[in-house]
Short mmCIF file of N, CA and C in Angstrom, two decimals:
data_model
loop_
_atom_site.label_atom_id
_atom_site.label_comp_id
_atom_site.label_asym_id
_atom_site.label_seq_id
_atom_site.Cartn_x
_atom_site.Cartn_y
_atom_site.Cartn_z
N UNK A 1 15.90 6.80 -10.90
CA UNK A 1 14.90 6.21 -11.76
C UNK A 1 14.15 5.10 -11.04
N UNK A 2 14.80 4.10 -10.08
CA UNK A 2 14.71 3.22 -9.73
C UNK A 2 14.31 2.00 -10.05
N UNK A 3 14.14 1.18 -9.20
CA UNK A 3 14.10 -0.40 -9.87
C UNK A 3 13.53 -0.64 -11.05
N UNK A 4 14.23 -1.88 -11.60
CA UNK A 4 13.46 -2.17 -12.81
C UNK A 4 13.40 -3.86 -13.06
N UNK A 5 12.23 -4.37 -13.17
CA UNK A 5 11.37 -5.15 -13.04
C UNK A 5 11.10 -6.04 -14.21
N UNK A 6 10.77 -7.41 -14.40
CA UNK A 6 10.65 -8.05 -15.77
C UNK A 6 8.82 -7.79 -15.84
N UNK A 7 8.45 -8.55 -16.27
CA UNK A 7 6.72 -8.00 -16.45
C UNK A 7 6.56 -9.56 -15.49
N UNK A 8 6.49 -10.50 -15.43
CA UNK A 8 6.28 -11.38 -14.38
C UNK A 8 6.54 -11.20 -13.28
N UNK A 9 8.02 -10.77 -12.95
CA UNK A 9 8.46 -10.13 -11.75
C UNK A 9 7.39 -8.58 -11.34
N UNK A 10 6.79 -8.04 -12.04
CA UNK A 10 6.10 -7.21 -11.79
C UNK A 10 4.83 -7.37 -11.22
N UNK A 11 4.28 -8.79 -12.01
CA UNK A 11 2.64 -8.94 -11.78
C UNK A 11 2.61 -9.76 -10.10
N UNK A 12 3.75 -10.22 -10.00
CA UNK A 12 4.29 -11.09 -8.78
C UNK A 12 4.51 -9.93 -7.46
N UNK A 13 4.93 -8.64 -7.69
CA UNK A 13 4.98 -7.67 -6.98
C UNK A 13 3.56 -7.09 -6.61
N UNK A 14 2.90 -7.01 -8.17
CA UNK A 14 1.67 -6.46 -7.62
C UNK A 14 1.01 -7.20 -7.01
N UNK A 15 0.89 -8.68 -6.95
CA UNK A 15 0.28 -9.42 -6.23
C UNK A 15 0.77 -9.28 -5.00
N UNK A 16 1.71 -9.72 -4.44
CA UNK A 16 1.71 -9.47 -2.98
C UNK A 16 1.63 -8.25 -2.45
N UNK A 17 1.66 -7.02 -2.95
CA UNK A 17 1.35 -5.48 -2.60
C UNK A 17 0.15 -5.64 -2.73
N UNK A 18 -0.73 -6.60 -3.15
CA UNK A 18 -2.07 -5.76 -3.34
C UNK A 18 -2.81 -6.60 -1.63
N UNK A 19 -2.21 -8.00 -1.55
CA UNK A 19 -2.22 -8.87 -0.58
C UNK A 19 -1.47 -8.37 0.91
N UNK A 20 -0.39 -7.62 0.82
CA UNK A 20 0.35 -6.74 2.03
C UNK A 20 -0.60 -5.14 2.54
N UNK A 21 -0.80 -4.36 1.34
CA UNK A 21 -1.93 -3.71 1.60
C UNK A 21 -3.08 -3.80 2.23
N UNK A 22 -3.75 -5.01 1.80
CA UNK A 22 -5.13 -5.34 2.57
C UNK A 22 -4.85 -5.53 4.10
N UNK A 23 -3.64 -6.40 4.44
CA UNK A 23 -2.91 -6.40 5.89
C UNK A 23 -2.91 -5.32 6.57
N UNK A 24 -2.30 -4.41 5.84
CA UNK A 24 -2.01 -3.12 6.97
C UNK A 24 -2.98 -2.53 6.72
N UNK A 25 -4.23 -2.63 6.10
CA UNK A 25 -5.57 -2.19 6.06
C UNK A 25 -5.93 -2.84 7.28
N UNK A 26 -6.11 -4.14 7.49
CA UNK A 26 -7.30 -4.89 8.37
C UNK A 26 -5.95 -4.37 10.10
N UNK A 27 -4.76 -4.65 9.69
CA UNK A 27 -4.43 -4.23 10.75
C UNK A 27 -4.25 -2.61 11.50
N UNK A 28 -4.38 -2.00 10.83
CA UNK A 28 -5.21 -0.33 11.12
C UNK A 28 -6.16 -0.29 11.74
N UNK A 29 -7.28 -0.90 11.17
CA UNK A 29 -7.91 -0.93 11.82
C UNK A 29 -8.63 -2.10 12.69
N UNK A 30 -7.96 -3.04 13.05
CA UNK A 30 -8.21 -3.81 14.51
C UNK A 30 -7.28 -3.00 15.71
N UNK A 31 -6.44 -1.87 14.91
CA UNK A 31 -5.49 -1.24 15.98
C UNK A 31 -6.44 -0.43 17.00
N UNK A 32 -7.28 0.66 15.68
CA UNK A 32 -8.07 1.59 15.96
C UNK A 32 -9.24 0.61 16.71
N UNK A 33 -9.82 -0.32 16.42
CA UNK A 33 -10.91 -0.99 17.47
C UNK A 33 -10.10 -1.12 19.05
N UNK A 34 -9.08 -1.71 18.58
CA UNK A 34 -8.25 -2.13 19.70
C UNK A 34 -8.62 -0.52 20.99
N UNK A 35 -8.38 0.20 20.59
CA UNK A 35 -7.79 1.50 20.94
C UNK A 35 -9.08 2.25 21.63
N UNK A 36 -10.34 1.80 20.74
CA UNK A 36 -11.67 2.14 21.23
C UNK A 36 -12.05 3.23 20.61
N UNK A 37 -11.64 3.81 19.64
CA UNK A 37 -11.79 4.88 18.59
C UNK A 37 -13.73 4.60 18.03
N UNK A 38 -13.98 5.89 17.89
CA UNK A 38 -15.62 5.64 17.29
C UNK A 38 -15.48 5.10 15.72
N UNK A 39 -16.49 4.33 15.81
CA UNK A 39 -16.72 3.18 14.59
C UNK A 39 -16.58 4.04 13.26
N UNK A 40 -16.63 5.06 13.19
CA UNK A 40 -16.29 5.73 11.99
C UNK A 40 -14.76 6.15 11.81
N UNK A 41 -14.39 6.44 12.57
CA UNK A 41 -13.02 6.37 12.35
C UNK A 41 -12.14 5.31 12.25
N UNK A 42 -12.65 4.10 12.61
CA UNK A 42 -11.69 2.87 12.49
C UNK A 42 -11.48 2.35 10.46
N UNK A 43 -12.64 2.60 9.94
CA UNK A 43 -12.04 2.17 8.59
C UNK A 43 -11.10 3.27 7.85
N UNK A 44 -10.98 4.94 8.27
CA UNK A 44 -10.29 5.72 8.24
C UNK A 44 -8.76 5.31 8.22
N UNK A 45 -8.77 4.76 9.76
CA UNK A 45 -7.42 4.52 10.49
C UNK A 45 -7.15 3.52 9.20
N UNK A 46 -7.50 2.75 9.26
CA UNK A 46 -7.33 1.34 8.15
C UNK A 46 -6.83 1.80 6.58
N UNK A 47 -7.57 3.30 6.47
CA UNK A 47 -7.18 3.77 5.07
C UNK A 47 -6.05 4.38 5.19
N UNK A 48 -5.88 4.89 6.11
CA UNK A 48 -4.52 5.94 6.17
C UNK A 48 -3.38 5.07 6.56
N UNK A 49 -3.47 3.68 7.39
CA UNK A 49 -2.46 3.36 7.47
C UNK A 49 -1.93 2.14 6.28
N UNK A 50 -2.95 2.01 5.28
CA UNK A 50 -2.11 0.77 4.38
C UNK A 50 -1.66 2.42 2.93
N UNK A 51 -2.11 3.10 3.21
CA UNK A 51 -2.04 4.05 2.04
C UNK A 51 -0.54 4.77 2.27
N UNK A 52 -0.75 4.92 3.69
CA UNK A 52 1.15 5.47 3.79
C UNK A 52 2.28 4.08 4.49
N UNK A 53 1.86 3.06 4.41
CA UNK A 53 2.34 1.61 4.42
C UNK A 53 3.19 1.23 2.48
N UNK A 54 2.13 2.02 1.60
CA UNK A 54 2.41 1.95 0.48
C UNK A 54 3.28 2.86 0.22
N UNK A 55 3.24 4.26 0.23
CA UNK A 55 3.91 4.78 0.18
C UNK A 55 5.80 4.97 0.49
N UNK A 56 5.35 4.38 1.82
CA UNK A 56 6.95 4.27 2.59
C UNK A 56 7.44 2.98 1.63
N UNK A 57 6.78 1.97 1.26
CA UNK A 57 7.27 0.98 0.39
C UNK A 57 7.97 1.11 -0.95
N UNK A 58 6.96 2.32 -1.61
CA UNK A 58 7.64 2.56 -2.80
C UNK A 58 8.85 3.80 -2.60
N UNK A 59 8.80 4.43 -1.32
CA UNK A 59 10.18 5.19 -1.22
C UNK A 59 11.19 4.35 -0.84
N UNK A 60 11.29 3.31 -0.37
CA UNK A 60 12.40 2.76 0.08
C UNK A 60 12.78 1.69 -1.36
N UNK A 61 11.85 1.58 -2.05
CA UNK A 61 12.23 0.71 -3.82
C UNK A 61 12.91 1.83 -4.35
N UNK A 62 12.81 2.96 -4.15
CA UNK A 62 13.33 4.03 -4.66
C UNK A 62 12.03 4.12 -6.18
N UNK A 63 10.98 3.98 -5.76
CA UNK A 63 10.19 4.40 -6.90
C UNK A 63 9.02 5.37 -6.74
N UNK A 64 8.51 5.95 -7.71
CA UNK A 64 7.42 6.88 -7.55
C UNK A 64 5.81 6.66 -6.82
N UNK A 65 5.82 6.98 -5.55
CA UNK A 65 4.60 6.33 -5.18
C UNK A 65 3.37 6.05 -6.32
N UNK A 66 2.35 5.10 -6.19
CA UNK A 66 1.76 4.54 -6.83
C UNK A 66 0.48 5.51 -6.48
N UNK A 67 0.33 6.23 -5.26
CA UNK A 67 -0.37 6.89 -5.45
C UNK A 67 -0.56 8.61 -6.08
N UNK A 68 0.80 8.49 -6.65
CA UNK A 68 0.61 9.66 -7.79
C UNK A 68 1.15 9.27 -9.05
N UNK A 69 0.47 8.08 -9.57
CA UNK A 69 0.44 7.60 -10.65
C UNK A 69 -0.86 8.00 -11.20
N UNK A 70 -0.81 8.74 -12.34
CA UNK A 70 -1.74 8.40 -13.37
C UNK A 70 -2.58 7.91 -14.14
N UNK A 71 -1.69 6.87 -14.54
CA UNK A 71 -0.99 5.91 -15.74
C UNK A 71 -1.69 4.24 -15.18
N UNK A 72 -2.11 3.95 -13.91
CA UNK A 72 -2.32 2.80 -13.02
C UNK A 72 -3.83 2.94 -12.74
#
């Protein structure tokens, strides 16, 4: 089923997930600049890596990724 959360403890989660996300967004892609990748692919890199950054997060909470939520 996994974790379970008070509603403060929740809004406190979503805050720093929404703040850890943007991270492994901007750091995706300064990787992909880093790397010399064409300018279209660097905000790509940036999407794919905070999107499965999220993912691996909510498998290791043992919860249902957020990106096959519905309901959100």
């Amino acid at each position: 089923k996994g974790l379970e959360f008070t509603e403060t403890e929740q809004q406190v989660l979503d805050w720093a997930d929404s703040i850890c996300l943007g991270a492994f967004c901007v750091v995706g892609a300064m990787s992909a600049t880093k790397a010399g990748l064409h300018w279209l692919v660097v905000p790509v890199v940036g999407m794919v890596t905070s999107t499965f950054g999220g993912i691996i997060r909510d498998l290791l909470c043992r919860q249902k990724p957020w990106v096959c939520h519905t309901d959100r």
